[in-house]
Amino acid sequence: RDIRSDEFLRSTPMLLGFLRSGDSNFTTPLAVDPFFGFNLPDSFSDSLIFPEISLILHSGLPISSQFALIWWLPFLHLFISLILIGKLLRFKLGFILSIYVVLCFAPASAWWSFAPIQILGNLLFAFYFLNFTKNSNLISKAAPIAGGYFAIRAASYYQPWAIVLGSVVIATAMAYLFKSEGKKALIHKTSLFTVGLVVFGYFRFYLHRDGLQVLLNTVYPGQRNVSQ
């Protein structure tokens, strides 16, 4: 496939190096944390955020198959999340499929190495679980925590896109929740959603604060500041 040169120069070699070595020891001291920068889990806590990638990395499949699974999995996530959102909002299947095709073939998706696909799939899961209702069982009550989990996953990808898309999707999810269930449900579910954000944000960002600091000290498109 045709890919942007900066995607090849960063993401593809990092992923291939990780697949060949099995951990992050192949990187140099100046490299960005593979988990923080590229969502490649290298510990148990990392695997809590991206368990499917961890399973692929330990599957024993050929490297080419692992690479393909990691590359195409976000498209499956987006498709499933759109189906769930369509069921929640009572959209017709044809409408959902048309949205999926537009998102997959949008110039912005291709230009940004399909980062919007990765982000939107997780954000729509967050939307769904924030508004998930099924009687009064435990799963229904805990679903907003899962919403916070998927929001943290979305924030793990290209942050400028994640901030813009996340603000719109989460605000819309809360507005829909308020309209469909009222103020009390909004406060209750938003509180649980925040719990999910804090707990999983701890594993995703706080435990990798050194990687965050590296990115904050990096001038785009890649001039690394290594001295204070």
XYZ file of C-alpha atoms in Angstrom, residues 58 111 122 171 214:
5
model
C 2.110 -13.247 22.083
C -3.489 11.456 5.109
C -12.823 3.910 20.634
C -20.148 16.153 24.614
C 9.865 13.254 25.986
